[in-house]
Coordinates of C-alpha atoms and ligand atoms in Angstrom, one line a residue:
M23 CA -11.2 -5.7 14.4
K24 CA -7.7 -6.2 12.9
D25 CA -8.0 -3.0 10.9
R26 CA -9.2 -1.1 13.9
R27 CA -6.1 -2.2 15.7
Y28 CA -3.9 -0.9 13.0
A29 CA -5.7 2.4 13.2
R30 CA -5.1 2.7 16.9
R31 CA -1.4 2.0 16.3
M32 CA -1.3 4.7 13.6
I33 CA -2.5 7.3 16.1
L34 CA 0.4 6.5 18.4
V35 CA 2.8 6.4 15.5
T36 CA 1.5 9.7 14.1
S37 CA 1.8 11.5 17.4
V38 CA 5.4 10.3 17.7
A39 CA 6.1 11.3 14.1
A40 CA 4.5 14.7 14.9
G41 CA 7.1 15.3 17.5
L42 CA 10.0 14.0 15.3
L43 CA 9.0 16.2 12.4
G44 CA 8.5 19.3 14.5
F45 CA 4.7 19.3 14.0
A46 CA 2.5 21.2 16.4
A47 CA 2.5 19.5 19.8
V48 CA -0.5 17.3 20.2
T49 CA -1.7 15.1 23.1
P50 CA -2.9 11.6 22.1
G51 CA -6.2 12.1 23.7
A52 CA -6.9 15.1 21.6
L53 CA -6.3 13.3 18.3
A54 CA -9.3 13.0 16.0
S55 CA -7.5 10.9 13.4
P56 CA -4.2 10.7 11.7
Y57 CA -5.8 12.3 8.7
S58 CA -6.9 15.4 10.7
D59 CA -3.7 15.4 12.6
I60 CA -1.6 15.5 9.4
N61 CA -3.9 18.3 8.1
A62 CA -3.4 20.2 11.3
A63 CA 0.4 19.8 10.9
A64 CA 0.2 21.1 7.4
Q65 CA -1.9 24.1 8.5
S66 CA 0.6 25.1 11.2
G67 CA 3.5 24.8 8.8
P68 CA 6.1 25.7 7.9
V69 CA 6.4 24.9 4.2
N70 CA 10.1 24.8 3.3
L71 CA 11.7 25.5 -0.1
H72 CA 14.8 23.5 -1.2
R73 CA 16.4 24.6 -4.4
L74 CA 17.7 21.5 -6.4
R75 CA 19.0 22.1 -9.9
G76 CA 18.1 23.6 -13.3
G77 CA 15.2 25.8 -12.0
I78 CA 13.7 22.9 -10.0
S79 CA 12.9 23.2 -6.3
M80 CA 11.2 21.0 -3.8
L81 CA 8.6 22.2 -1.2
D82 CA 8.0 20.1 1.9
G83 CA 5.6 20.6 4.8
S84 CA 2.3 20.3 2.9
G85 CA 1.8 16.5 3.2
G86 CA 3.7 15.0 0.4
N87 CA 6.6 16.8 -1.3
I88 CA 5.9 19.2 -4.2
T89 CA 8.3 19.6 -7.1
V90 CA 8.4 23.0 -8.7
L91 CA 9.9 23.8 -12.1
S92 CA 10.1 27.6 -12.6
G93 CA 10.8 29.7 -15.7
P94 CA 9.3 32.4 -18.0
G95 CA 6.4 30.0 -18.9
G96 CA 5.1 29.9 -15.3
F97 CA 5.3 27.2 -12.7
F98 CA 5.0 23.5 -13.4
L99 CA 4.2 21.5 -10.3
V100 CA 4.4 17.8 -9.4
D101 CA 1.7 17.3 -6.7
T102 CA -0.4 20.0 -5.1
G103 CA -0.1 19.2 -1.4
I104 CA -2.8 19.7 1.3
A105 CA -5.2 22.6 0.6
V106 CA -4.8 24.1 4.1
S107 CA -1.2 25.2 3.3
R108 CA -2.1 27.1 0.2
A109 CA -1.0 30.5 1.5
M110 CA 2.4 29.2 2.6
I111 CA 2.9 27.5 -0.8
V112 CA 2.0 30.6 -2.6
E113 CA 4.4 32.7 -0.4
K114 CA 7.3 30.3 -1.2
L115 CA 6.5 30.3 -4.9
R116 CA 6.6 34.1 -4.9
T117 CA 10.2 34.0 -3.5
I118 CA 11.1 32.1 -6.7
A119 CA 9.3 34.2 -9.3
P120 CA 6.2 36.4 -9.6
A121 CA 4.7 33.8 -11.9
R122 CA 1.5 31.8 -11.9
I123 CA 1.0 28.0 -12.0
R124 CA 0.4 26.8 -15.5
T125 CA 0.4 23.0 -15.1
A126 CA 0.5 20.4 -12.4
V127 CA 0.7 16.6 -12.3
D128 CA -0.9 14.5 -9.6
T129 CA 1.5 11.5 -9.0
H130 CA -1.5 9.7 -7.5
W131 CA -4.9 10.3 -5.8
H132 CA -3.9 10.5 -2.1
W133 CA -5.1 13.7 -0.4
D134 CA -1.6 14.6 0.9
H135 CA -0.6 14.9 -2.8
A136 CA -3.8 16.0 -4.6
D137 CA -5.8 18.0 -2.0
G138 CA -4.5 21.3 -3.4
N139 CA -6.0 20.6 -6.8
G140 CA -9.0 22.9 -6.3
W141 CA -7.0 26.1 -5.7
V142 CA -4.4 25.2 -8.3
R143 CA -7.1 24.7 -10.9
A144 CA -8.9 27.9 -9.8
Q145 CA -5.8 29.8 -10.9
G146 CA -6.4 28.4 -14.4
A147 CA -3.8 25.6 -14.3
D148 CA -4.2 22.3 -16.1
I149 CA -3.8 19.3 -13.8
L150 CA -2.7 16.0 -15.3
A151 CA -3.2 12.5 -13.7
D152 CA -3.5 8.9 -14.5
R153 CA -7.0 7.6 -15.5
V154 CA -7.3 5.3 -12.5
A155 CA -6.2 8.1 -10.1
V156 CA -9.0 10.3 -11.5
R157 CA -11.4 7.4 -11.0
R158 CA -10.3 7.1 -7.4
L159 CA -10.8 10.8 -6.8
K160 CA -14.4 10.3 -7.8
Q161 CA -15.0 7.4 -5.4
T162 CA -15.8 7.0 -1.7
I163 CA -12.7 5.2 -0.3
R164 CA -12.1 4.2 3.3
I165 CA -8.4 4.2 4.2
V166 CA -8.4 2.4 7.6
E167 CA -4.8 3.4 8.5
W168 CA -5.6 7.1 8.1
E169 CA -8.9 6.7 9.9
N170 CA -10.6 8.6 7.2
T171 CA -13.2 8.1 4.5
F172 CA -12.4 10.1 1.4
R173 CA -15.5 11.4 -0.5
P174 CA -15.8 12.0 -4.2
K175 CA -14.1 15.3 -5.2
P176 CA -16.2 18.0 -6.9
A177 CA -15.5 18.4 -10.6
A178 CA -13.6 21.7 -10.0
E179 CA -11.0 19.8 -7.9
L180 CA -10.5 17.0 -10.4
P181 CA -7.5 16.7 -12.8
N182 CA -8.8 18.0 -16.2
V183 CA -6.2 16.1 -18.4
I184 CA -6.1 12.3 -18.2
V185 CA -2.8 10.7 -19.0
S186 CA -3.4 7.3 -20.5
G187 CA -0.1 6.5 -22.2
D188 CA 3.4 7.9 -21.6
R189 CA 3.6 11.6 -22.3
T190 CA 6.4 14.0 -23.0
L191 CA 5.9 17.8 -22.5
R192 CA 8.0 20.9 -23.0
A193 CA 8.0 23.7 -20.4
N194 CA 10.6 26.4 -19.5
G195 CA 13.2 24.8 -21.8
E196 CA 12.8 21.4 -20.0
T197 CA 11.7 18.1 -21.5
I198 CA 9.3 16.4 -19.0
R199 CA 8.6 12.7 -19.3
I200 CA 5.5 11.4 -17.5
R201 CA 5.5 7.6 -17.1
H202 CA 3.1 5.1 -15.6
Y203 CA 4.1 2.6 -12.9
K204 CA 2.4 -0.8 -12.7
A205 CA 0.3 -0.9 -9.5
G206 CA 2.7 -0.3 -6.6
H207 CA 1.9 2.3 -4.0
T208 CA -1.6 2.6 -5.6
D209 CA -2.9 1.5 -9.0
G210 CA -2.6 5.0 -10.5
D211 CA 1.0 6.2 -9.8
L212 CA 2.9 8.4 -12.2
S213 CA 6.6 9.4 -12.3
V214 CA 7.7 12.8 -13.7
Y215 CA 11.3 13.0 -15.0
F216 CA 12.9 16.4 -15.9
V217 CA 15.4 15.4 -18.5
K218 CA 17.8 18.4 -18.7
A219 CA 18.0 18.9 -14.9
D220 CA 18.0 15.1 -14.4
V221 CA 15.5 15.3 -11.6
L222 CA 13.0 12.4 -11.0
S223 CA 9.8 12.9 -9.0
T224 CA 8.6 9.5 -7.9
G225 CA 5.5 10.3 -5.9
D226 CA 5.0 7.8 -3.1
T227 CA 6.9 5.0 -4.8
F228 CA 9.9 6.3 -2.9
W229 CA 10.0 7.4 0.8
N230 CA 13.5 8.5 1.4
G231 CA 14.7 7.0 4.7
Q232 CA 11.2 6.0 5.8
Y233 CA 9.1 2.9 5.6
P234 CA 6.4 3.6 3.0
F235 CA 2.6 3.4 3.2
I236 CA 1.2 0.9 0.8
D237 CA -2.5 1.4 -0.2
Y238 CA -4.0 -2.1 -0.6
V239 CA -7.5 -0.7 -0.9
S240 CA -6.3 1.1 -4.1
G241 CA -4.5 -1.8 -5.6
G242 CA -1.1 -1.4 -4.0
S243 CA 1.1 -4.2 -2.8
I244 CA 4.6 -4.8 -1.5
D245 CA 5.6 -6.7 -4.7
G246 CA 4.3 -3.8 -6.7
A247 CA 6.2 -1.3 -4.5
I248 CA 9.4 -3.3 -5.1
A249 CA 8.8 -3.3 -8.9
A250 CA 8.2 0.5 -8.8
A251 CA 11.5 1.0 -6.8
D252 CA 13.2 -1.1 -9.5
A253 CA 11.7 1.1 -12.2
N254 CA 13.0 4.2 -10.5
I255 CA 16.5 2.8 -10.4
A256 CA 16.3 1.8 -14.0
M257 CA 15.2 5.4 -15.0
A258 CA 17.9 7.1 -13.0
T259 CA 21.5 8.1 -13.8
R260 CA 24.3 8.4 -11.3
R261 CA 23.6 12.1 -10.9
T262 CA 19.8 12.0 -10.8
I263 CA 18.2 14.0 -7.9
F264 CA 15.2 12.2 -6.6
V265 CA 12.2 14.0 -5.2
P266 CA 10.5 11.3 -3.1
G267 CA 6.9 11.4 -2.0
H268 CA 8.1 11.9 1.6
G269 CA 11.5 12.6 3.2
P270 CA 14.4 14.7 1.9
A271 CA 15.5 14.9 -1.7
G272 CA 17.6 11.8 -2.5
D273 CA 20.1 10.2 -4.9
L274 CA 20.5 6.9 -6.6
P275 CA 22.2 5.2 -3.6
S276 CA 19.3 6.3 -1.3
Q277 CA 16.8 4.9 -3.8
I278 CA 18.7 1.6 -4.0
A279 CA 18.9 1.4 -0.1
F280 CA 15.1 1.9 0.0
R281 CA 14.5 -0.9 -2.6
D282 CA 16.8 -3.2 -0.7
M283 CA 15.0 -2.5 2.6
L284 CA 11.7 -3.4 0.9
V285 CA 13.1 -6.7 -0.4
T286 CA 14.6 -7.5 3.0
V287 CA 11.4 -7.0 4.9
R288 CA 9.3 -8.7 2.3
N289 CA 11.4 -11.8 2.4
R290 CA 11.5 -11.9 6.2
V291 CA 7.8 -11.5 6.6
A292 CA 7.0 -14.0 3.8
A293 CA 9.2 -16.6 5.5
L294 CA 7.4 -16.2 8.8
K295 CA 3.9 -16.2 7.2
R296 CA 4.9 -19.4 5.3
K297 CA 5.4 -21.0 8.7
G298 CA 1.7 -20.4 9.4
M299 CA 2.3 -17.5 11.7
T300 CA -0.6 -15.0 12.3
L301 CA 0.0 -11.3 11.9
D302 CA 0.2 -10.9 15.7
Q303 CA 2.8 -13.6 15.8
V304 CA 4.9 -12.1 13.0
Q305 CA 4.7 -8.7 14.6
A306 CA 5.8 -10.2 18.0
A307 CA 8.8 -11.7 16.2
M308 CA 9.8 -8.1 15.2
P309 CA 11.2 -8.8 11.7
T310 CA 12.1 -5.1 11.3
R311 CA 13.8 -4.7 14.7
D312 CA 17.3 -4.0 13.3
L313 CA 15.9 -1.6 10.6
D314 CA 13.5 0.5 12.7
A315 CA 16.2 2.9 13.9
T316 CA 16.9 3.9 10.3
W317 CA 13.5 3.5 8.6
G318 CA 10.8 3.6 11.3
R319 CA 11.3 7.0 12.7
S320 CA 8.5 8.7 10.8
V321 CA 4.8 8.2 10.1
I322 CA 5.0 4.4 9.3
S323 CA 6.4 2.3 12.2
G324 CA 8.1 -1.0 11.7
N325 CA 5.0 -2.6 13.3
L326 CA 2.6 -1.0 10.8
F327 CA 4.9 -1.7 7.9
T328 CA 5.1 -5.3 8.9
A329 CA 1.3 -5.5 8.8
L330 CA 1.3 -3.8 5.3
V331 CA 3.8 -6.3 4.0
Y332 CA 2.1 -9.3 5.6
R333 CA -1.1 -8.5 3.6
G334 CA 0.7 -8.9 0.3
V335 CA 2.9 -12.0 0.8
Ligands
ZN417 ZN1 0.4 8.1 -1.2

């Protein structure tokens, strides 16, 4: 029952977010689920290209952000977005160079980051991912908040290179460090750091200016999310450009502000829960009220984020 209630809230939140983010206009009664709604938003586009530094760009508009390293060796991507926006992604890549995709890394298994795996692999690219993320892609997983049951991916859409330990690659004159997080957003999250350009792709361990989703079904937790944010801060320099999982490209102060917000909400919700308050009572106390104008204007509302934190404290 409780989960169903979160799900209803997500529909409202998502329809509001659709308006804020300029998604196709939708009426609440017409929504099938947040999952299909977000797919529809990706399908209608646009996909936007943001040039960052050192041959690295960021694409947004296909679910999670996609990092693109370009050069004579072909494209190196971090995440593959949602499959329905393939044509728009290809069109944007062509504006950078007439190259093909050689390699991609899935930061984690979620469909808004890995759904494009099939078409990227069909181009002959290798896709790297964490061992647990690959296992998740082979499972049937119900994510209540997205109102969707994810089915096992066919072999042709799975990553074909499993990253067990840390790994360093060379591509287009860049040194690319792939590192594992401890369980945070999920239990199979990877970061990708481009050393020369000093660009760090964090996957969904960082939502710039937004409350994050935390996937408890896949081993995530608020404490793990805080530890992952701390790891991002430790990896960064003062000039690092962050490509977050969602939201605009960021810098170290924006990553620190995100970590501090996580800690603040965690401590507030934990204090209320320690008093014996139910989730409904904690939500009624509105522990994120003063933060919502800054952080709660996208897919995850303060109310939903409170519920996600409550589960983990
Ligand atoms: Zn995610």
